[in-house]
Amino acid sequence: MSSRILLSGLVGLGAGTGLTYLLLNKRSPGQVIESPYPITQKSNGKIQPHSFKVDPSGFFKYGFPGPIHDLQTREEFISCYNRQTQNPYWVLEHITPESMAARIADRKNSFFREDEVIPEKFRGKLSDYFRSGYDRGHQAPAADAKFSQQAMNDTFYLCNICPQVGGGFNRDYWAHLEYFCRGLTKKYQSVRIVTGPLYLPKKDPADNKFKITYEVIGNPPSIAVPTHFFKLIVAESPTNNPTREDIAVAAFVLPNEPISNETKLTDFEVPVDALERSTGLEFLQKVPLLKKKALCKEVNCQIVVRDFSNAAIKPSKDLKLLPPPKNAD
Ligand SMILES: *[C@@H]1O[C@H](CO)[C@@H](O)[C@H](O)[C@H]1NC(C)=O
Ligand SMILES: *[C@@H]1O[C@H](CO)[C@@H](O)[C@H](O)[C@H]1NC(C)=O
């Protein structure tokens, strides 16, 4: 019984590398795990002994290269910043029926701001967005932080902002999704939402290979334009008996492009596992499977189409409910 898959054996005599790459696919107890790294072999098959040591970690005496995930805790959200893409990895926020009911802050008093906490050379600049053609898209929405002007101001820091397509997306479908999230506080006592960018591969018709391509805006080009955005929603209603509490979960991934109002929200729902694979993040791993319920089985996951184009000035009266999805259960 072989527990190893020989990915590429001593192939390529011409190449003369003589390297064996092993991938362990199954480990039985007590089994000696062989190094997955190349091993120098003599022609008789014996491993070459050597008397010297190499010390890669000695590099750290010059300084640890990172990555450094700038974590910032604000009143309504916590953000984790990616210095390479100059976008957040994720922004998580908390909304409740009470926080939604308190309407103190006014968006007119808030202005977009560069984040002084991020070192200058990694910091997204307001000028990078200028004439880029993209909106400065909130990850934690300003409208979720109306309970205090300070909290709302914070949402305008660029650590909470990604370049988003404006018409048809940020000002339309994405805004409808944010509105849907706020509506969940009518049913649940506590709603936590993780929002962030994605850079997903797409098949290139020229050669049928999967590639990730995204625009980079700014001068010099520095802020990545995500291909997609995700929202992971976790809703709960705490009781006196925490051991019996379930959480209602849904994850959505939307393309950063105009989306027709007729598209069903459930078309964008993805398994949390798939979201983890594409973000490299881990979500809800401390919650037993049985305690994770499907949000879209508890509520009707659909958007309400409103005109948000002048929402900053006055709420729209144009409120129209989309018909429920045909195959809704
Ligand atoms: C919010 O931001 C505006 C504009 O920078 C500023 O004038 C105001 O004092 C801020 N409010 C709070 C409470 O921080
Ligand atoms: C969706 O509907 C709103 C409100 O009627 C409208 O302003 C918007 O342009 C529509 N979005 C798209 C992508 O057609």
mmCIF file of C-alpha atoms and ligand atoms in Angstrom:
data_model
loop_
_atom_site.group_PDB
_atom_site.id
_atom_site.type_symbol
_atom_site.label_atom_id
_atom_site.label_comp_id
_atom_site.label_asym_id
_atom_site.label_seq_id
_atom_site.Cartn_x
_atom_site.Cartn_y
_atom_site.Cartn_z
ATOM 1 C CA MET A 1 0.000 0.000 0.000
ATOM 2 C CA SER A 2 1.603 3.200 -1.113
ATOM 3 C CA SER A 3 0.728 6.297 0.823
ATOM 4 C CA ARG A 4 2.633 8.489 -1.500
ATOM 5 C CA ILE A 5 1.895 9.828 -4.911
ATOM 6 C CA LEU A 6 4.909 10.193 -7.081
ATOM 7 C CA LEU A 7 4.275 13.505 -8.747
ATOM 8 C CA SER A 8 7.374 13.524 -10.852
ATOM 9 C CA GLY A 9 9.963 10.889 -10.298
ATOM 10 C CA LEU A 10 13.496 10.789 -11.527
ATOM 11 C CA VAL A 11 12.285 12.003 -14.851
ATOM 12 C CA GLY A 12 14.052 14.159 -17.346
ATOM 13 C CA LEU A 13 17.485 12.623 -17.656
ATOM 14 C CA GLY A 14 18.278 15.424 -20.059
ATOM 15 C CA ALA A 15 17.354 18.004 -17.446
ATOM 16 C CA GLY A 16 19.666 16.162 -15.078
ATOM 17 C CA THR A 17 18.068 17.514 -11.922
ATOM 18 C CA GLY A 18 17.757 14.120 -10.285
ATOM 19 C CA LEU A 19 15.177 15.546 -7.888
ATOM 20 C CA THR A 20 12.254 13.638 -6.546
ATOM 21 C CA TYR A 21 9.148 15.474 -5.475
ATOM 22 C CA LEU A 22 6.889 13.612 -3.170
ATOM 23 C CA LEU A 23 3.466 14.551 -2.083
ATOM 24 C CA LEU A 24 2.132 12.803 0.981
ATOM 25 C CA ASN A 25 -1.562 12.256 0.503
ATOM 26 C CA LYS A 26 -2.325 10.005 3.468
ATOM 27 C CA ARG A 27 -0.580 9.501 6.758
ATOM 28 C CA SER A 28 -1.063 6.407 8.863
ATOM 29 C CA PRO A 29 -0.084 6.514 12.577
ATOM 30 C CA GLY A 30 3.595 5.989 13.257
ATOM 31 C CA GLN A 31 4.511 6.389 9.647
ATOM 32 C CA VAL A 32 7.771 8.192 8.996
ATOM 33 C CA ILE A 33 7.021 11.301 7.029
ATOM 34 C CA GLU A 34 9.602 11.889 4.386
ATOM 35 C CA SER A 35 10.759 15.369 3.538
ATOM 36 C CA PRO A 36 8.821 16.929 0.696
ATOM 37 C CA TYR A 37 11.960 18.847 -0.225
ATOM 38 C CA PRO A 38 14.483 17.787 -2.835
ATOM 39 C CA ILE A 39 17.021 15.313 -1.530
ATOM 40 C CA THR A 40 20.506 15.052 -2.934
ATOM 41 C CA GLN A 41 21.107 11.472 -3.984
ATOM 42 C CA LYS A 42 24.233 9.591 -4.949
ATOM 43 C CA SER A 43 24.097 7.370 -7.995
ATOM 44 C CA ASN A 44 23.877 4.354 -5.659
ATOM 45 C CA GLY A 45 20.682 5.847 -4.178
ATOM 46 C CA LYS A 46 22.203 6.738 -0.790
ATOM 47 C CA ILE A 47 21.496 10.157 0.673
ATOM 48 C CA GLN A 48 24.539 12.399 0.558
ATOM 49 C CA PRO A 49 25.687 13.347 4.070
ATOM 50 C CA HIS A 50 26.993 16.834 4.713
ATOM 51 C CA SER A 51 28.754 18.468 7.626
ATOM 52 C CA PHE A 52 27.675 22.061 7.113
ATOM 53 C CA LYS A 53 24.522 23.872 8.269
ATOM 54 C CA VAL A 54 22.447 26.464 6.475
ATOM 55 C CA ASP A 55 20.468 29.025 8.419
ATOM 56 C CA PRO A 56 17.699 30.730 6.410
ATOM 57 C CA SER A 57 16.228 32.264 9.559
ATOM 58 C CA GLY A 58 19.413 34.312 9.882
ATOM 59 C CA PHE A 59 17.732 36.601 7.351
ATOM 60 C CA PHE A 60 15.423 37.837 10.091
ATOM 61 C CA LYS A 61 18.319 39.677 11.743
ATOM 62 C CA TYR A 62 17.939 42.143 8.846
ATOM 63 C CA GLY A 63 14.235 42.488 9.567
ATOM 64 C CA PHE A 64 11.159 40.301 9.149
ATOM 65 C CA PRO A 65 9.748 40.796 5.637
ATOM 66 C CA GLY A 66 6.104 40.344 6.617
ATOM 67 C CA PRO A 67 3.378 40.212 5.468
ATOM 68 C CA ILE A 68 2.093 42.713 7.981
ATOM 69 C CA HIS A 69 -1.642 42.848 8.313
ATOM 70 C CA ASP A 70 -2.521 46.288 9.595
ATOM 71 C CA LEU A 71 -5.405 45.690 11.953
ATOM 72 C CA GLN A 72 -7.501 48.650 12.988
ATOM 73 C CA THR A 73 -10.282 48.653 15.518
ATOM 74 C CA ARG A 74 -12.872 51.358 15.080
ATOM 75 C CA GLU A 75 -16.204 51.845 16.759
ATOM 76 C CA GLU A 76 -18.432 50.109 14.205
ATOM 77 C CA PHE A 77 -15.866 48.001 12.329
ATOM 78 C CA ILE A 78 -12.493 46.292 12.411
ATOM 79 C CA SER A 79 -10.383 46.263 9.270
ATOM 80 C CA CYS A 80 -7.376 44.248 8.181
ATOM 81 C CA TYR A 81 -5.320 45.963 5.471
ATOM 82 C CA ASN A 82 -3.354 44.404 2.634
ATOM 83 C CA ARG A 83 -0.318 46.584 1.840
ATOM 84 C CA GLN A 84 0.223 44.915 -1.524
ATOM 85 C CA THR A 85 -3.203 45.562 -3.008
ATOM 86 C CA GLN A 86 -3.831 48.653 -0.862
ATOM 87 C CA ASN A 87 -7.277 47.289 -0.186
ATOM 88 C CA PRO A 88 -8.489 45.678 3.010
ATOM 89 C CA TYR A 89 -8.342 41.880 3.253
ATOM 90 C CA TRP A 90 -11.571 42.154 5.173
ATOM 91 C CA VAL A 91 -13.680 44.559 7.165
ATOM 92 C CA LEU A 92 -15.997 43.211 9.813
ATOM 93 C CA GLU A 93 -18.820 45.126 11.394
ATOM 94 C CA HIS A 94 -21.670 44.734 13.820
ATOM 95 C CA ILE A 95 -25.187 46.058 13.496
ATOM 96 C CA THR A 96 -28.090 45.639 15.901
ATOM 97 C CA PRO A 97 -31.712 46.842 16.039
ATOM 98 C CA GLU A 98 -30.582 49.572 18.477
ATOM 99 C CA SER A 99 -27.604 50.728 16.388
ATOM 100 C CA MET A 100 -29.868 50.935 13.348
ATOM 101 C CA ALA A 101 -32.524 52.911 15.208
ATOM 102 C CA ALA A 102 -30.104 55.577 16.475
ATOM 103 C CA ARG A 103 -29.854 58.066 13.624
ATOM 104 C CA ILE A 104 -27.551 60.801 14.800
ATOM 105 C CA ALA A 105 -24.831 61.075 12.186
ATOM 106 C CA ASP A 106 -25.140 62.845 8.877
ATOM 107 C CA ARG A 107 -23.172 61.682 5.864
ATOM 108 C CA LYS A 108 -22.737 65.292 4.774
ATOM 109 C CA ASN A 109 -20.383 65.778 7.733
ATOM 110 C CA SER A 110 -18.084 62.913 6.757
ATOM 111 C CA PHE A 111 -15.234 63.094 4.268
ATOM 112 C CA PHE A 112 -12.965 60.460 2.740
ATOM 113 C CA ARG A 113 -9.605 60.327 4.471
ATOM 114 C CA GLU A 114 -6.243 58.720 3.985
ATOM 115 C CA ASP A 115 -5.229 56.429 6.764
ATOM 116 C CA GLU A 116 -2.321 57.891 8.726
ATOM 117 C CA VAL A 117 -1.899 54.631 10.645
ATOM 118 C CA ILE A 118 -0.708 52.907 7.434
ATOM 119 C CA PRO A 119 2.954 53.710 6.597
ATOM 120 C CA GLU A 120 3.065 56.327 3.835
ATOM 121 C CA LYS A 121 4.519 54.082 1.126
ATOM 122 C CA PHE A 122 1.751 51.496 1.541
ATOM 123 C CA ARG A 123 -1.071 53.936 2.074
ATOM 124 C CA GLY A 124 -3.883 54.357 -0.457
ATOM 125 C CA LYS A 125 -4.131 57.994 -1.523
ATOM 126 C CA LEU A 126 -7.212 60.033 -2.294
ATOM 127 C CA SER A 127 -5.421 61.181 -5.454
ATOM 128 C CA ASP A 128 -5.164 57.533 -6.584
ATOM 129 C CA TYR A 129 -8.938 57.416 -6.867
ATOM 130 C CA PHE A 130 -9.150 60.776 -8.620
ATOM 131 C CA ARG A 131 -10.416 60.337 -12.190
ATOM 132 C CA SER A 132 -9.957 56.571 -11.899
ATOM 133 C CA GLY A 133 -13.531 56.004 -13.008
ATOM 134 C CA TYR A 134 -14.224 54.028 -9.835
ATOM 135 C CA ASP A 135 -16.257 54.846 -6.757
ATOM 136 C CA ARG A 136 -14.606 54.828 -3.356
ATOM 137 C CA GLY A 137 -16.684 51.884 -2.239
ATOM 138 C CA HIS A 138 -17.332 51.433 1.467
ATOM 139 C CA GLN A 139 -16.876 47.898 2.787
ATOM 140 C CA ALA A 140 -18.596 48.666 6.097
ATOM 141 C CA PRO A 141 -21.307 51.016 4.765
ATOM 142 C CA ALA A 142 -21.568 54.557 6.148
ATOM 143 C CA ALA A 143 -25.283 53.975 6.666
ATOM 144 C CA ASP A 144 -24.490 51.201 9.174
ATOM 145 C CA ALA A 145 -22.789 53.744 11.447
ATOM 146 C CA LYS A 146 -25.459 56.402 11.836
ATOM 147 C CA PHE A 147 -25.420 56.001 15.614
ATOM 148 C CA SER A 148 -22.470 58.366 15.983
ATOM 149 C CA GLN A 149 -20.779 60.928 13.781
ATOM 150 C CA GLN A 150 -17.396 59.611 14.867
ATOM 151 C CA ALA A 151 -18.381 56.049 13.877
ATOM 152 C CA MET A 152 -19.630 57.261 10.518
ATOM 153 C CA ASN A 153 -16.525 59.382 9.961
ATOM 154 C CA ASP A 154 -14.402 56.293 10.563
ATOM 155 C CA THR A 155 -16.080 54.426 7.716
ATOM 156 C CA PHE A 156 -14.598 57.046 5.349
ATOM 157 C CA TYR A 157 -10.992 56.048 6.108
ATOM 158 C CA LEU A 158 -9.493 54.443 3.027
ATOM 159 C CA CYS A 159 -8.762 51.262 5.052
ATOM 160 C CA ASN A 160 -12.507 50.644 4.654
ATOM 161 C CA ILE A 161 -12.608 51.522 0.955
ATOM 162 C CA CYS A 162 -12.083 49.617 -2.305
ATOM 163 C CA PRO A 163 -12.429 50.764 -5.917
ATOM 164 C CA GLN A 164 -15.931 49.763 -6.993
ATOM 165 C CA VAL A 165 -17.819 50.174 -10.228
ATOM 166 C CA GLY A 166 -20.300 52.972 -9.482
ATOM 167 C CA GLY A 167 -23.373 52.837 -11.734
ATOM 168 C CA GLY A 168 -25.119 49.475 -11.685
ATOM 169 C CA PHE A 169 -22.986 48.205 -8.814
ATOM 170 C CA ASN A 170 -21.911 50.352 -5.840
ATOM 171 C CA ARG A 171 -24.820 52.735 -6.312
ATOM 172 C CA ASP A 172 -27.258 49.984 -7.236
ATOM 173 C CA TYR A 173 -27.094 46.246 -6.607
ATOM 174 C CA TRP A 174 -24.354 46.427 -3.967
ATOM 175 C CA ALA A 175 -26.337 49.117 -2.149
ATOM 176 C CA HIS A 176 -29.400 46.845 -2.281
ATOM 177 C CA LEU A 177 -27.354 44.082 -0.671
ATOM 178 C CA GLU A 178 -26.240 46.469 2.096
ATOM 179 C CA TYR A 179 -29.885 47.431 2.603
ATOM 180 C CA PHE A 180 -30.825 43.748 2.812
ATOM 181 C CA CYS A 181 -28.200 43.298 5.569
ATOM 182 C CA ARG A 182 -29.613 46.200 7.576
ATOM 183 C CA GLY A 183 -33.105 44.703 7.228
ATOM 184 C CA LEU A 184 -31.890 41.573 9.019
ATOM 185 C CA THR A 185 -31.836 43.543 12.281
ATOM 186 C CA LYS A 186 -35.650 43.421 12.159
ATOM 187 C CA LYS A 187 -35.439 39.678 12.793
ATOM 188 C CA TYR A 188 -32.099 39.171 14.549
ATOM 189 C CA GLN A 189 -30.675 40.871 17.638
ATOM 190 C CA SER A 190 -27.160 40.804 16.291
ATOM 191 C CA VAL A 191 -25.841 40.850 12.730
ATOM 192 C CA ARG A 192 -22.138 40.692 11.964
ATOM 193 C CA ILE A 193 -20.956 41.147 8.414
ATOM 194 C CA VAL A 194 -17.521 40.541 6.928
ATOM 195 C CA THR A 195 -16.954 42.345 3.634
ATOM 196 C CA GLY A 196 -13.946 42.319 1.374
ATOM 197 C CA PRO A 197 -12.434 42.157 -2.086
ATOM 198 C CA LEU A 198 -11.596 39.129 -4.213
ATOM 199 C CA TYR A 199 -9.333 38.626 -7.195
ATOM 200 C CA LEU A 200 -10.730 35.615 -9.021
ATOM 201 C CA PRO A 201 -9.306 33.760 -12.008
ATOM 202 C CA LYS A 202 -11.132 33.792 -15.324
ATOM 203 C CA LYS A 203 -10.587 31.648 -18.381
ATOM 204 C CA ASP A 204 -8.698 33.512 -21.064
ATOM 205 C CA PRO A 205 -10.426 32.691 -24.388
ATOM 206 C CA ALA A 206 -7.116 33.250 -26.212
ATOM 207 C CA ASP A 207 -5.473 30.146 -24.728
ATOM 208 C CA ASN A 208 -8.151 28.599 -22.450
ATOM 209 C CA LYS A 209 -5.955 29.104 -19.372
ATOM 210 C CA PHE A 210 -7.216 30.496 -16.083
ATOM 211 C CA LYS A 211 -5.691 33.867 -15.254
ATOM 212 C CA ILE A 212 -6.213 36.606 -12.706
ATOM 213 C CA THR A 213 -6.231 40.053 -14.236
ATOM 214 C CA TYR A 214 -7.139 43.236 -12.460
ATOM 215 C CA GLU A 215 -6.611 46.911 -13.020
ATOM 216 C CA VAL A 216 -4.366 48.933 -10.739
ATOM 217 C CA ILE A 217 -5.230 52.605 -10.266
ATOM 218 C CA GLY A 218 -3.238 55.580 -9.047
ATOM 219 C CA ASN A 219 -0.009 57.322 -9.913
ATOM 220 C CA PRO A 220 2.178 55.340 -9.536
ATOM 221 C CA PRO A 221 -0.358 52.532 -10.036
ATOM 222 C CA SER A 222 -0.877 51.116 -6.549
ATOM 223 C CA ILE A 223 -4.503 50.366 -5.652
ATOM 224 C CA ALA A 224 -5.822 47.083 -7.062
ATOM 225 C CA VAL A 225 -9.327 47.016 -8.498
ATOM 226 C CA PRO A 226 -10.926 43.833 -7.155
ATOM 227 C CA THR A 227 -12.707 41.577 -9.629
ATOM 228 C CA HIS A 228 -15.307 40.593 -7.010
ATOM 229 C CA PHE A 229 -16.546 41.409 -3.525
ATOM 230 C CA PHE A 230 -17.848 39.151 -0.801
ATOM 231 C CA LYS A 231 -20.125 39.533 2.145
ATOM 232 C CA LEU A 232 -20.326 36.908 4.858
ATOM 233 C CA ILE A 233 -23.364 37.464 7.049
ATOM 234 C CA VAL A 234 -23.693 35.956 10.521
ATOM 235 C CA ALA A 235 -26.981 36.664 12.280
ATOM 236 C CA GLU A 236 -28.058 35.559 15.733
ATOM 237 C CA SER A 237 -30.527 36.301 18.467
ATOM 238 C CA PRO A 238 -28.772 35.657 21.779
ATOM 239 C CA THR A 239 -30.897 33.939 24.406
ATOM 240 C CA ASN A 240 -30.410 33.089 28.064
ATOM 241 C CA ASN A 241 -29.052 29.729 27.012
ATOM 242 C CA PRO A 242 -25.912 30.219 24.923
ATOM 243 C CA THR A 243 -25.374 26.460 24.483
ATOM 244 C CA ARG A 244 -28.560 26.258 22.441
ATOM 245 C CA GLU A 245 -27.794 29.215 20.236
ATOM 246 C CA ASP A 246 -27.528 28.808 16.506
ATOM 247 C CA ILE A 247 -26.130 31.258 14.029
ATOM 248 C CA ALA A 248 -27.657 31.947 10.637
ATOM 249 C CA VAL A 249 -25.011 32.207 7.941
ATOM 250 C CA ALA A 250 -24.887 33.240 4.305
ATOM 251 C CA ALA A 251 -22.000 34.147 2.020
ATOM 252 C CA PHE A 252 -22.335 36.084 -1.216
ATOM 253 C CA VAL A 253 -19.784 36.823 -3.924
ATOM 254 C CA LEU A 254 -20.656 39.507 -6.470
ATOM 255 C CA PRO A 255 -18.702 40.645 -9.533
ATOM 256 C CA ASN A 256 -17.408 44.232 -9.511
ATOM 257 C CA GLU A 257 -19.552 45.187 -12.492
ATOM 258 C CA PRO A 258 -23.064 46.416 -13.239
ATOM 259 C CA ILE A 259 -25.621 43.834 -12.140
ATOM 260 C CA SER A 260 -29.175 43.899 -13.411
ATOM 261 C CA ASN A 261 -31.848 44.559 -10.782
ATOM 262 C CA GLU A 262 -33.603 41.383 -11.891
ATOM 263 C CA THR A 263 -30.723 39.117 -10.837
ATOM 264 C CA LYS A 264 -31.680 37.092 -7.773
ATOM 265 C CA LEU A 265 -29.505 37.596 -4.709
ATOM 266 C CA THR A 266 -29.424 33.824 -4.210
ATOM 267 C CA ASP A 267 -27.631 33.533 -7.560
ATOM 268 C CA PHE A 268 -24.609 35.003 -5.751
ATOM 269 C CA GLU A 269 -24.733 32.753 -2.717
ATOM 270 C CA VAL A 270 -21.673 30.537 -2.254
ATOM 271 C CA PRO A 271 -20.741 27.922 0.363
ATOM 272 C CA VAL A 272 -18.585 29.385 3.139
ATOM 273 C CA ASP A 273 -15.986 26.763 2.268
ATOM 274 C CA ALA A 274 -15.715 28.126 -1.287
ATOM 275 C CA LEU A 275 -15.329 31.654 0.081
ATOM 276 C CA GLU A 276 -12.532 30.442 2.351
ATOM 277 C CA ARG A 277 -10.706 28.810 -0.544
ATOM 278 C CA SER A 278 -10.847 31.909 -2.705
ATOM 279 C CA THR A 279 -9.926 34.386 0.056
ATOM 280 C CA GLY A 280 -7.448 32.189 1.931
ATOM 281 C CA LEU A 281 -9.286 33.236 5.097
ATOM 282 C CA GLU A 282 -10.954 31.027 7.683
ATOM 283 C CA PHE A 283 -14.460 31.765 8.840
ATOM 284 C CA LEU A 284 -16.470 30.419 11.785
ATOM 285 C CA GLN A 285 -14.134 27.481 12.387
ATOM 286 C CA LYS A 286 -14.961 27.544 16.101
ATOM 287 C CA VAL A 287 -18.666 27.011 15.510
ATOM 288 C CA PRO A 288 -19.835 23.371 15.330
ATOM 289 C CA LEU A 289 -21.422 22.512 12.004
ATOM 290 C CA LEU A 290 -24.803 21.788 13.577
ATOM 291 C CA LYS A 291 -24.995 25.294 14.988
ATOM 292 C CA LYS A 292 -24.578 26.907 11.570
ATOM 293 C CA LYS A 293 -27.955 27.362 9.936
ATOM 294 C CA ALA A 294 -28.602 28.600 6.406
ATOM 295 C CA LEU A 295 -29.722 32.227 6.641
ATOM 296 C CA CYS A 296 -31.564 31.992 3.325
ATOM 297 C CA LYS A 297 -33.754 29.205 4.745
ATOM 298 C CA GLU A 298 -34.792 31.488 7.625
ATOM 299 C CA VAL A 299 -35.332 34.681 5.656
ATOM 300 C CA ASN A 300 -36.120 35.458 2.050
ATOM 301 C CA CYS A 301 -32.717 36.378 0.621
ATOM 302 C CA GLN A 302 -33.756 38.931 -1.955
ATOM 303 C CA ILE A 303 -32.960 42.532 -2.678
ATOM 304 C CA VAL A 304 -35.353 45.449 -2.632
ATOM 305 C CA VAL A 305 -34.720 47.806 -5.521
ATOM 306 C CA ARG A 306 -34.478 51.410 -4.402
ATOM 307 C CA ASP A 307 -32.922 54.367 -6.113
ATOM 308 C CA PHE A 308 -29.768 55.130 -4.119
ATOM 309 C CA SER A 309 -28.339 57.620 -6.614
ATOM 310 C CA ASN A 310 -29.288 60.598 -4.428
ATOM 311 C CA ALA A 311 -29.613 58.736 -1.149
ATOM 312 C CA ALA A 312 -27.157 61.150 0.485
ATOM 313 C CA ILE A 313 -29.610 63.982 -0.075
ATOM 314 C CA LYS A 314 -33.005 62.410 0.559
ATOM 315 C CA PRO A 315 -34.388 58.895 0.905
ATOM 316 C CA SER A 316 -36.072 57.738 -2.267
ATOM 317 C CA LYS A 317 -39.811 57.175 -2.402
ATOM 318 C CA ASP A 318 -39.328 54.788 -5.317
ATOM 319 C CA LEU A 319 -39.620 51.586 -3.329
ATOM 320 C CA LYS A 320 -40.444 48.455 -5.259
ATOM 321 C CA LEU A 321 -40.353 44.843 -4.167
ATOM 322 C CA LEU A 322 -38.979 42.311 -6.584
ATOM 323 C CA PRO A 323 -41.170 39.230 -7.028
ATOM 324 C CA PRO A 324 -39.938 36.355 -4.868
ATOM 325 C CA PRO A 325 -37.626 33.881 -6.615
ATOM 326 C CA LYS A 326 -39.629 31.322 -8.658
ATOM 327 C CA ASN A 327 -38.082 28.302 -6.985
ATOM 328 C CA ALA A 328 -38.263 29.734 -3.478
ATOM 329 C CA ASP A 329 -39.154 27.194 -0.825
HETATM 330 C C1 LIG B 1 -16.324 64.126 11.304
HETATM 331 O O1 LIG B 1 -15.532 64.580 10.230
HETATM 332 C C2 LIG B 1 -15.700 65.986 9.953
HETATM 333 C C3 LIG B 1 -14.915 66.299 8.713
HETATM 334 O O2 LIG B 1 -13.561 65.954 8.856
HETATM 335 C C4 LIG B 1 -15.245 66.800 11.161
HETATM 336 O O3 LIG B 1 -15.453 68.161 10.907
HETATM 337 C C5 LIG B 1 -16.020 66.360 12.378
HETATM 338 O O4 LIG B 1 -15.533 67.026 13.516
HETATM 339 C C6 LIG B 1 -15.931 64.868 12.567
HETATM 340 N N1 LIG B 1 -16.821 64.478 13.645
HETATM 341 C C7 LIG B 1 -16.427 63.707 14.631
HETATM 342 C C8 LIG B 1 -17.414 63.485 15.714
HETATM 343 O O5 LIG B 1 -15.326 63.192 14.661
HETATM 344 C C1 LIG B 2 -32.029 49.349 -10.802
HETATM 345 O O1 LIG B 2 -33.142 50.105 -10.419
HETATM 346 C C2 LIG B 2 -32.844 51.417 -9.984
HETATM 347 C C3 LIG B 2 -34.119 52.064 -9.441
HETATM 348 O O2 LIG B 2 -35.153 52.001 -10.390
HETATM 349 C C4 LIG B 2 -32.217 52.192 -11.131
HETATM 350 O O3 LIG B 2 -31.876 53.504 -10.714
HETATM 351 C C5 LIG B 2 -30.964 51.453 -11.598
HETATM 352 O O4 LIG B 2 -30.401 52.082 -12.715
HETATM 353 C C6 LIG B 2 -31.264 50.003 -11.919
HETATM 354 N N1 LIG B 2 -30.027 49.310 -12.134
HETATM 355 C C7 LIG B 2 -29.703 48.732 -13.275
HETATM 356 C C8 LIG B 2 -28.360 48.090 -13.338
HETATM 357 O O5 LIG B 2 -30.427 48.738 -14.244
#
